[in-house]
Short mmCIF file of C-alpha atoms in Angstrom, two decimals:
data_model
loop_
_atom_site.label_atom_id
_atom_site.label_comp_id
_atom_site.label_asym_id
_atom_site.label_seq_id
_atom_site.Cartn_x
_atom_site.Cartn_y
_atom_site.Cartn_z
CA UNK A 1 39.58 -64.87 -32.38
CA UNK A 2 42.55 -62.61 -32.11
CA UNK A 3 44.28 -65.37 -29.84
CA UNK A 4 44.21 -67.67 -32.57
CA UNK A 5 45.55 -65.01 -35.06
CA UNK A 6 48.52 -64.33 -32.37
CA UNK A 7 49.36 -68.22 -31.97
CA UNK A 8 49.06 -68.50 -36.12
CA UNK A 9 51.27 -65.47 -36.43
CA UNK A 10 53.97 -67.16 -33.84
CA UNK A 11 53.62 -70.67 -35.79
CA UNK A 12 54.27 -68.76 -39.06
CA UNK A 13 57.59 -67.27 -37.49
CA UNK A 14 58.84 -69.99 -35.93
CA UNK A 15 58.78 -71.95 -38.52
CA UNK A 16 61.04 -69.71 -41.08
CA UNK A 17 64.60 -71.12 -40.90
CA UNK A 18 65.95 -68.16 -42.28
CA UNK A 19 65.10 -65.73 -39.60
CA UNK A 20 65.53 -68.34 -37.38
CA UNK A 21 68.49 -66.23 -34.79
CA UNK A 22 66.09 -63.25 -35.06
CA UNK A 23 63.04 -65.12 -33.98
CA UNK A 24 65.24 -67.20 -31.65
CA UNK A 25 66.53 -63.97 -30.12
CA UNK A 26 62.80 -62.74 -29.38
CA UNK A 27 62.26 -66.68 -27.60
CA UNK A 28 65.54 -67.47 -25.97
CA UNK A 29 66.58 -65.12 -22.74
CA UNK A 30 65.27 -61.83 -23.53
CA UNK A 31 65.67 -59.58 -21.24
CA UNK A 32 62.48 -57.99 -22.15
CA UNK A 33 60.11 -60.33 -21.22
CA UNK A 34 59.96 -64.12 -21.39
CA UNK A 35 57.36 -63.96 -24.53
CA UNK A 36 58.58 -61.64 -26.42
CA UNK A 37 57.66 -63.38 -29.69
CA UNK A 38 54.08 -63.60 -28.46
CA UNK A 39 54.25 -59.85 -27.17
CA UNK A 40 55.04 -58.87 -30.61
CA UNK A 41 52.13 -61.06 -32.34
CA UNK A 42 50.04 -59.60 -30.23
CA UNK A 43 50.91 -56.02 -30.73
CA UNK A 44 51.10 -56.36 -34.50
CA UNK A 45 46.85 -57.83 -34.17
CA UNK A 46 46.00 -54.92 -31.17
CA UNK A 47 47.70 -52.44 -33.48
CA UNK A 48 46.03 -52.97 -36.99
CA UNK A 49 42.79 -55.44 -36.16
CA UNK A 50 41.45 -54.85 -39.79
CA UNK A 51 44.25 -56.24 -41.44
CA UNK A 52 44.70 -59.35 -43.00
CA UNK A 53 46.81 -62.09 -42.04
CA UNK A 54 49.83 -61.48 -43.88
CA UNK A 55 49.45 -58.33 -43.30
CA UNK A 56 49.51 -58.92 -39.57
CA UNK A 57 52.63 -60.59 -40.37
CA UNK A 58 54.21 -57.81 -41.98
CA UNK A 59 53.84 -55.93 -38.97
CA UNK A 60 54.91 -59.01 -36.54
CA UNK A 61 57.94 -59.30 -38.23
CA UNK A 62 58.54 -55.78 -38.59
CA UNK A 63 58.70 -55.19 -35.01
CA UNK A 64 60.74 -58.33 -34.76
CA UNK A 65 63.65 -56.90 -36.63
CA UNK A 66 63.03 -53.94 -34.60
CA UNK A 67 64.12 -55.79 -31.19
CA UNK A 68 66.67 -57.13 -32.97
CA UNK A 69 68.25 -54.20 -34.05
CA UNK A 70 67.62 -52.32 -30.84
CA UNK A 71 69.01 -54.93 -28.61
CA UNK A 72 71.71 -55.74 -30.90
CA UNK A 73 72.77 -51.64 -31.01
CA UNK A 74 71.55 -51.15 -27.07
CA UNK A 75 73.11 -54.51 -25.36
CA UNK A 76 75.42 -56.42 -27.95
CA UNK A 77 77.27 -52.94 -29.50
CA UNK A 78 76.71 -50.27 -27.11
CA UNK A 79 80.14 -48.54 -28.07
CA UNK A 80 78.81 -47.90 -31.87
CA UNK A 81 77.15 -44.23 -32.57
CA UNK A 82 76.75 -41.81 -34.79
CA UNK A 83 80.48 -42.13 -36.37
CA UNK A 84 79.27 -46.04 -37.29
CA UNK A 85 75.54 -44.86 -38.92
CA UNK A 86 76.69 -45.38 -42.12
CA UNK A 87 78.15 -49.36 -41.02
CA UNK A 88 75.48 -49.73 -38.98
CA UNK A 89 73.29 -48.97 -42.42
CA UNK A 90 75.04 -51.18 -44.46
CA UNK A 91 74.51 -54.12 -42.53
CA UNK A 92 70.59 -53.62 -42.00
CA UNK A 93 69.42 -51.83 -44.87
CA UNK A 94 70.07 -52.09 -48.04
CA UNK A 95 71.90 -49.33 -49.49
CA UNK A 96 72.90 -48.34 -52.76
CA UNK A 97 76.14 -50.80 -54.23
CA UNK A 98 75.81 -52.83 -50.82
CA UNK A 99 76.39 -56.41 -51.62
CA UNK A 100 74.49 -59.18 -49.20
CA UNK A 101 77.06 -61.72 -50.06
CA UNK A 102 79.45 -59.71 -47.57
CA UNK A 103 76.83 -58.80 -44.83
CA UNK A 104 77.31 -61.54 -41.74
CA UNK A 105 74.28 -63.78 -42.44
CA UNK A 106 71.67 -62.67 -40.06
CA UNK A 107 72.18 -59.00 -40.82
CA UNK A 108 71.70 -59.91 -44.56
CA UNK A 109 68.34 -62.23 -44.08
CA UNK A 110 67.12 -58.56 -42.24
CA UNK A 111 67.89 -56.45 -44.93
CA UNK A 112 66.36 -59.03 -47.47
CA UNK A 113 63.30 -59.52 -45.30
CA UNK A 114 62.98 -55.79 -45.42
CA UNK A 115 63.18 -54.91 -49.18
CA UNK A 116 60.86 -57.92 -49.74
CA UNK A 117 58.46 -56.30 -47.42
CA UNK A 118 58.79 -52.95 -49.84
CA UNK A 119 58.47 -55.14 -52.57
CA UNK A 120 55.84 -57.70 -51.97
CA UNK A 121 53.13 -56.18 -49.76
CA UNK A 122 51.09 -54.85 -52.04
CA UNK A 123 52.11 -51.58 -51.46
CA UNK A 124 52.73 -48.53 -54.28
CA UNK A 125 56.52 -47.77 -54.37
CA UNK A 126 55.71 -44.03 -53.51
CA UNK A 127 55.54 -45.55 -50.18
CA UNK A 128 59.09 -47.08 -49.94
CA UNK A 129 61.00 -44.01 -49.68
CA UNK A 130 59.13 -42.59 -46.69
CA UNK A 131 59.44 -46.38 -45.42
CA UNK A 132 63.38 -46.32 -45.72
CA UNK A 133 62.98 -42.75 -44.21
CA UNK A 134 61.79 -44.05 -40.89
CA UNK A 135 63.80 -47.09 -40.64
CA UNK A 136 67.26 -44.96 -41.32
CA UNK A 137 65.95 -42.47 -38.78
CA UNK A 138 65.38 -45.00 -35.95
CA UNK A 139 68.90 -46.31 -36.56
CA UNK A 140 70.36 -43.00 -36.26
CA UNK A 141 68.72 -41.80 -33.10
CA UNK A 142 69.00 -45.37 -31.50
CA UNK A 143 73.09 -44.44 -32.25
CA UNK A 144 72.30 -40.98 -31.06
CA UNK A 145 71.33 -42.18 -27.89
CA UNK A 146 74.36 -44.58 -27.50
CA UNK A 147 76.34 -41.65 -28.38
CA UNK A 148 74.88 -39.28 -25.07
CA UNK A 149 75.33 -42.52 -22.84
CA UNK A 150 79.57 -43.22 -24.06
CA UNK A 151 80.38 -39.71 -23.91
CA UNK A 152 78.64 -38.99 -20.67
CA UNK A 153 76.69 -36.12 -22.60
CA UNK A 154 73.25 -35.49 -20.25
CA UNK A 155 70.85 -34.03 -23.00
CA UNK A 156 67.13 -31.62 -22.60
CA UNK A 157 64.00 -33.40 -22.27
CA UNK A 158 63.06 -31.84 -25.28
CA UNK A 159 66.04 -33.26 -26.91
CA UNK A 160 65.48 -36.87 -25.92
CA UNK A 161 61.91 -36.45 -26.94
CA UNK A 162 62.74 -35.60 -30.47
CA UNK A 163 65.16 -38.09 -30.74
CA UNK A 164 62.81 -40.78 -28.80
CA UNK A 165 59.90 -40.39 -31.30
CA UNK A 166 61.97 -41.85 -34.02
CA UNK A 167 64.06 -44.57 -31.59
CA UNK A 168 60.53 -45.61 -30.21
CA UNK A 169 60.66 -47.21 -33.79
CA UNK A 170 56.87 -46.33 -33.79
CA UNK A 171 56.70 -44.04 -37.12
CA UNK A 172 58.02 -47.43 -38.51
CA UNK A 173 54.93 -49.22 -37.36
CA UNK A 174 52.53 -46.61 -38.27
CA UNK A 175 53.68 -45.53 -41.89
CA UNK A 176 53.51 -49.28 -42.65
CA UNK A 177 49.71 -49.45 -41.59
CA UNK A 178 49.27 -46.14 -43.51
CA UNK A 179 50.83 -47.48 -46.39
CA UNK A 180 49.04 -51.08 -45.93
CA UNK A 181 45.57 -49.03 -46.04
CA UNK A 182 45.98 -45.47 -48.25
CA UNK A 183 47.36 -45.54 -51.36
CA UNK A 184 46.26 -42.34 -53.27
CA UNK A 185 47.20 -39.90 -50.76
CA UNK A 186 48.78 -36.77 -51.81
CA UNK A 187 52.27 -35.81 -50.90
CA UNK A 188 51.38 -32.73 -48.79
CA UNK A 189 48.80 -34.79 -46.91
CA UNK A 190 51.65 -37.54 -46.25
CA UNK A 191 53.47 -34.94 -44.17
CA UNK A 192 50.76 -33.70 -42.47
CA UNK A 193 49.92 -37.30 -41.40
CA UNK A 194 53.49 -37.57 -40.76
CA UNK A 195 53.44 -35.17 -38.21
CA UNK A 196 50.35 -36.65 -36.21
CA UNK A 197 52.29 -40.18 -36.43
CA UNK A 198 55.85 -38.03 -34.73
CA UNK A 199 52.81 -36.44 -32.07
CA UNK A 200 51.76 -39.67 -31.43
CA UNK A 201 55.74 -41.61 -30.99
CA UNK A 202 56.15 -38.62 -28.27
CA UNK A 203 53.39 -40.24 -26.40
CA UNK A 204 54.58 -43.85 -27.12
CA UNK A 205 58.28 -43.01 -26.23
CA UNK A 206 56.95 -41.48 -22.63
CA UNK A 207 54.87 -44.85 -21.81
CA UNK A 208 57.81 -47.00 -22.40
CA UNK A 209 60.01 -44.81 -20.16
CA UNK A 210 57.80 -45.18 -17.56
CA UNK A 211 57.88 -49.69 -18.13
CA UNK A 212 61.16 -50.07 -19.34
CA UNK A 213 62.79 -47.66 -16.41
CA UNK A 214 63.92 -49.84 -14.33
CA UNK A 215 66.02 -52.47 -16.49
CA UNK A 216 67.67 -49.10 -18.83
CA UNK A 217 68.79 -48.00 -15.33
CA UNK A 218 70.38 -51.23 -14.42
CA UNK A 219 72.01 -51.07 -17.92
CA UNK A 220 73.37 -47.38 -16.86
CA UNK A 221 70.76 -45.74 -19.61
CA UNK A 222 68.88 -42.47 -19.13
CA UNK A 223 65.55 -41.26 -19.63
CA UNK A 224 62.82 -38.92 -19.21
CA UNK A 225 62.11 -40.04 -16.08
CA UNK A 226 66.24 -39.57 -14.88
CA UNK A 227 65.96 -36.41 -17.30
CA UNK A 228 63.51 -34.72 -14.77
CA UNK A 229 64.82 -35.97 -11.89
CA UNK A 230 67.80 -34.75 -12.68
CA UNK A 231 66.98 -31.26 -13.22
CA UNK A 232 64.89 -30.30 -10.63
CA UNK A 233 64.05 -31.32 -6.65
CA UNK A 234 62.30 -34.25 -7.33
CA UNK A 235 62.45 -37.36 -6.24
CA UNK A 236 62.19 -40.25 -8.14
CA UNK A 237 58.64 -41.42 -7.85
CA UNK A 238 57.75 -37.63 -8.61
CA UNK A 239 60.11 -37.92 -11.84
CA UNK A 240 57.81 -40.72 -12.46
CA UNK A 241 54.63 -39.35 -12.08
CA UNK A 242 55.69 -36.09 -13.38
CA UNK A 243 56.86 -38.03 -16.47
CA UNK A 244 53.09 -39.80 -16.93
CA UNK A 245 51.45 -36.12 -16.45
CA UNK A 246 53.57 -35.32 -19.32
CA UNK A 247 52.62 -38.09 -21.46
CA UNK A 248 48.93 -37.38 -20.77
CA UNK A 249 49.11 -34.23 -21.90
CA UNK A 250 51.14 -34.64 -24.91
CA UNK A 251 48.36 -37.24 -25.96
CA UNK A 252 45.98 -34.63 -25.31
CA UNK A 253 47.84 -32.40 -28.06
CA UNK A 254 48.01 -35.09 -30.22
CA UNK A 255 43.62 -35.44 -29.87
CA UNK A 256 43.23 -31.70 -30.38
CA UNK A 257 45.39 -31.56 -33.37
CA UNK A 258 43.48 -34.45 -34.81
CA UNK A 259 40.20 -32.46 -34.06
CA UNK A 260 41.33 -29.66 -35.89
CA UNK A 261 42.59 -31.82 -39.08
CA UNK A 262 40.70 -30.98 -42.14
CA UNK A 263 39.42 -34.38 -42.47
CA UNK A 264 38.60 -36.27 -45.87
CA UNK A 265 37.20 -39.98 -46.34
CA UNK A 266 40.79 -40.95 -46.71
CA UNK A 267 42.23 -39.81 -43.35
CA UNK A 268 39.37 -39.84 -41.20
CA UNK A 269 39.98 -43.69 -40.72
CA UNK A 270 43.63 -43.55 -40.01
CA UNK A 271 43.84 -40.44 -37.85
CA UNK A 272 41.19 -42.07 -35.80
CA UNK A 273 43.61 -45.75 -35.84
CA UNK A 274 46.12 -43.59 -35.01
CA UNK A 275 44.70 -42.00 -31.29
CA UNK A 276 43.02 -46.06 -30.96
CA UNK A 277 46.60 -47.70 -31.59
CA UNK A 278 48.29 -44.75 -29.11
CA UNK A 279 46.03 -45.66 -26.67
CA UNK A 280 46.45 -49.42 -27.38
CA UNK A 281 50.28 -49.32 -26.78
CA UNK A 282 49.45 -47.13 -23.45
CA UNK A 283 47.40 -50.27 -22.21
CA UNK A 284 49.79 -52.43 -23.72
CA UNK A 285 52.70 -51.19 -21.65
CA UNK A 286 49.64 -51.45 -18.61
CA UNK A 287 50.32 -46.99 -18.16
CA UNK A 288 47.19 -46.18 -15.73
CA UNK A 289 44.53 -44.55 -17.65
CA UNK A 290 43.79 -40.76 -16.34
CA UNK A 291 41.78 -40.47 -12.59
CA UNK A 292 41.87 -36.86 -12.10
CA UNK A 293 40.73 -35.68 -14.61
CA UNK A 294 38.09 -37.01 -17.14
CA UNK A 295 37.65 -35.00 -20.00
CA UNK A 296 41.79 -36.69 -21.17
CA UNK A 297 39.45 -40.06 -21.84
CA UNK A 298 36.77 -37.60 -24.15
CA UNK A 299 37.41 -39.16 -27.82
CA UNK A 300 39.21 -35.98 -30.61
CA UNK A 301 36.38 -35.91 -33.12
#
């Protein structure tokens, strides 16, 4: 069933013209994988099962645009950072008095894809500023962290982590799905939510250290894994495993702070989604579930 729904959610893609150079860019040489496209389809189903199709597409293209950006800021435009957020703003979101007419023509079909999304999904517009939020915060610590690597600046762990949550680009996922799903939720439960969903991008930014190590070294990148290795007598594979320990235990947090949510019929659901689709992306990335010590697998609850 959910291989159909991945191959129906590829079809779909592929076959808008418009977005054809993002799509393309998922299909044609990516350095990430050689599906990309179907990686993403895949994710976006694993992710949100319940949702419906478009919805499912939402998310697909979502994280399509979020390749696109990051490979377009990581490998195409290293050498822009913080001093180009507010360029690198105008020609992916849509900001106030920006005109599409002058965006190049990808950039433009990106920033209309995206309002439409706002617009269109059947989602309340109390959700669209918290939306925006997350997408002008993963732009700004993607530039961040092009901004440590051209100045040569070697940062704390706990810096990169707080910057990582948001250039993960996971909040973006997540307060879609919470948007998709809750729509009477109060403004002071938002943030609380909010904060489970940053919890959570800690863990998610640590698991894709630990796959995507290897080709952000080759590009000259950094990060937690060269972070700890860097500060301490460690070797490399112990960087690496010290790096998963850490990652285990900050999902840990992430279950006990869920356990001690006051929970109501609204956010029981999603705060459960929200340790399943953490530990989806762990599998996802193929991160070895805990050995040693068994009571990490016991379920928050």
């Amino acid at each position: 069933m959910q291989d159909r729904r991945i191959n129906r959610l590829k079809e779909r893609l592929l076959a808008q013209t418009d977005e054809g150079p993002v799509i393309r860019h998922l299909v044609d040489d990516n350095p990430r994988g050689d599906d990309m496209l179907g990686e993403v389809c895949r994710a976006a189903v694993l992710l949100h099962p319940s949702a419906s199709f478009e919805q499912a597409l939402t998310l697909a293209r979502t994280m399509a645009y979020i390749v696109y950006i990051d490979d377009y800021l990581e490998e195409e435009h290293p050498e822009l950072d913080l001093a180009d957020y507010r360029r690198v703003c105008q020609n992916f979101l849509l900001w106030p008095n920006r005109d599409l007419s002058q965006m190049p023509l990808v950039n433009a079909t990106v920033t209309r894809k995206i309002e439409e999304q706002f617009r269109e999904d059947e989602v309340p517009e109390e959700w669209t500023a918290m939306r925006r939020l997350v997408w002008e915060k993963s732009i700004w610590t993607m530039l961040q962290e092009n901004h440590w690597l051209k100045h040569k600046e070697r940062v704390t762990l706990d810096a990169y982590l707080a910057n990582g949550m948001y250039s993960s680009s996971f909040p973006i996922v997540q307060v879609s799905i919470l948007a998709f799903s809750y729509q009477d939720v109060s403004q002071e439960l938002k943030n609380r939510i909010f904060g489970h969903i940053c919890q959570a991008a800690r863990v998610v930014r640590l698991a894709n250290d630990l796959r995507t190590h290897e080709r952000e070294a080759a590009q000259g990148r950094f990060n937690a894994i060269d972070l700890i290795f860097g500060a301490g007598d460690k070797t490399h594979e112990t960087a690496h495993e010290a790096v998963r320990h850490l990652m285990e235990d900050e999902f840990e947090q992430l279950k006990k702070a869920i356990a001690r949510e006051r929970r109501t019929g609204i956010t029981q659901q999603f705060l459960d989604h929200l340790i399943d689709s953490t530990q989806v992306l762990l599998d996802f990335y193929e991160i070895p579930r805990p050995k040693s010590r068994p009571d990490r697998l016991l379920r928050a609850g």
